[in-house]
XYZ file of C-alpha atoms in Angstrom:
166
model
C 156.896 91.368 256.099
C 153.978 89.153 257.140
C 155.946 85.996 256.425
C 158.917 87.154 258.504
C 156.618 88.026 261.415
C 154.816 84.665 261.147
C 158.137 82.839 260.947
C 159.478 84.650 264.015
C 156.393 83.642 265.984
C 156.774 79.903 265.212
C 160.552 79.742 265.649
C 160.420 79.072 269.429
C 158.353 75.921 268.709
C 160.381 74.900 265.642
C 163.940 76.127 266.349
C 165.589 74.174 263.518
C 163.388 75.861 260.901
C 164.848 78.230 258.347
C 163.068 80.774 256.183
C 164.296 80.921 252.600
C 162.910 83.776 250.540
C 163.488 83.247 246.837
C 162.613 85.392 243.867
C 163.106 89.006 242.915
C 162.829 91.363 245.877
C 161.537 94.392 243.919
C 163.563 96.670 246.183
C 162.396 95.138 249.468
C 165.659 93.374 250.384
C 167.033 96.046 252.725
C 163.738 96.290 254.623
C 163.547 92.484 254.951
C 167.128 92.292 256.225
C 166.370 95.014 258.768
C 163.125 93.325 259.828
C 164.912 89.986 260.337
C 167.605 91.732 262.397
C 165.001 93.551 264.491
C 163.068 90.297 265.097
C 166.258 88.492 266.104
C 165.934 85.931 263.305
C 168.573 87.175 260.861
C 170.625 83.984 261.240
C 167.563 81.897 260.241
C 166.469 83.967 257.213
C 168.088 83.497 253.805
C 167.350 85.806 250.890
C 168.546 83.831 247.873
C 167.159 85.923 245.015
C 165.644 84.548 241.823
C 166.026 80.830 241.122
C 165.749 79.295 237.664
C 165.600 75.895 236.018
C 166.951 72.981 238.009
C 167.896 75.196 240.992
C 164.318 76.396 241.306
C 162.878 72.878 241.122
C 165.400 71.659 243.692
C 164.464 74.533 245.996
C 160.766 73.642 245.785
C 161.418 69.919 246.248
C 163.749 70.555 249.183
C 161.344 72.821 251.042
C 159.253 71.479 253.903
C 156.509 73.943 252.939
C 156.037 76.738 250.409
C 154.305 79.901 251.625
C 152.869 82.712 249.513
C 151.158 85.368 251.656
C 150.254 87.365 248.569
C 148.243 90.567 248.406
C 147.119 89.899 244.820
C 147.424 86.909 242.491
C 145.501 86.047 239.363
C 147.046 82.569 239.235
C 149.831 81.555 241.579
C 152.280 79.921 239.169
C 154.779 79.515 241.997
C 152.092 77.702 244.008
C 151.524 75.275 241.122
C 155.286 74.810 240.711
C 155.675 73.978 244.400
C 152.818 71.490 244.283
C 154.125 69.668 241.200
C 157.360 69.188 243.165
C 155.419 67.551 246.011
C 155.694 70.474 248.403
C 152.713 71.394 250.612
C 151.649 75.020 250.427
C 150.392 77.695 252.778
C 148.776 80.498 250.815
C 146.491 83.403 251.495
C 142.963 83.722 250.157
C 144.297 86.485 247.873
C 146.088 83.795 245.852
C 142.708 82.681 244.462
C 143.650 78.995 244.358
C 140.705 77.279 246.131
C 141.696 73.850 244.777
C 144.481 73.820 247.387
C 141.924 73.556 250.180
C 139.565 71.361 248.164
C 142.152 68.579 247.787
C 144.004 69.309 251.052
C 147.276 70.178 249.296
C 147.943 72.831 251.922
C 146.231 75.572 253.840
C 144.444 78.645 252.501
C 144.338 81.327 255.188
C 143.558 84.982 255.775
C 146.413 87.384 255.046
C 147.167 87.894 258.726
C 150.220 86.939 260.755
C 148.363 84.704 263.269
C 146.640 82.713 260.504
C 149.830 82.296 258.474
C 151.787 81.308 261.579
C 149.176 78.764 262.684
C 149.137 77.113 259.250
C 152.936 77.023 259.054
C 153.166 75.576 262.563
C 150.594 72.888 261.736
C 152.244 71.825 258.478
C 155.822 71.992 259.751
C 154.975 70.030 262.912
C 153.465 67.030 261.141
C 155.541 65.069 258.626
C 152.635 62.738 257.744
C 150.443 65.731 256.950
C 153.211 67.295 254.834
C 153.638 64.082 252.866
C 149.887 63.704 252.269
C 149.545 67.342 251.237
C 152.505 67.043 248.886
C 150.965 64.026 247.167
C 147.582 65.741 246.923
C 149.144 68.829 245.361
C 151.074 66.841 242.777
C 147.929 64.902 241.849
C 145.949 68.150 241.556
C 148.435 69.673 239.140
C 148.476 66.530 236.998
C 144.660 66.401 237.060
C 143.897 70.039 236.184
C 146.901 72.218 235.438
C 149.303 70.582 232.990
C 149.472 72.184 229.542
C 147.884 69.072 228.068
C 144.958 69.149 230.492
C 144.410 72.898 230.077
C 144.481 72.522 226.282
C 142.040 69.601 226.463
C 139.613 71.580 228.627
C 139.904 74.583 226.296
C 139.057 72.445 223.264
C 136.099 70.938 225.130
C 134.839 74.418 226.022
C 135.117 75.617 222.412
C 133.271 72.517 221.231
C 130.431 73.163 223.686
C 130.138 76.776 222.569
C 130.220 75.976 218.848
C 127.643 73.199 219.257
C 125.377 75.548 221.170
C 125.677 78.547 218.861
C 127.160 76.871 215.791
């Protein structure tokens, strides 16, 4: 609901923008459809359901920005997937992904409509910023979050522990 409200507030400034909500709706579809109708944005909101494989990667790569205004995340896999596809992200602090801000791969904001809207407006209004953020996000994922890099860091951590207590 926060994303729809934020989107509605930026639409007057960015009238060609569309909101695509992908993924399982966990029973929220009817409420989202009603909210979009009530906000007068139903023709700009597309609920496409879960995406898999190539379709999912194409959706990330084709997006101008990926937004996850999450209440709770332990690790935002969808955030990492968007970044590896070169898509800038707007996420809430609840996503617990501080590297996004550290490398300027997007914006990390409070879980409030004005903050989400301001970040979306900023990113969507500046193609140079979007391109730079997309590159930074892709580099971040390659640097820290590929399976190979995670495995390497895990081995290094085990080696440090075994040397210390071994």
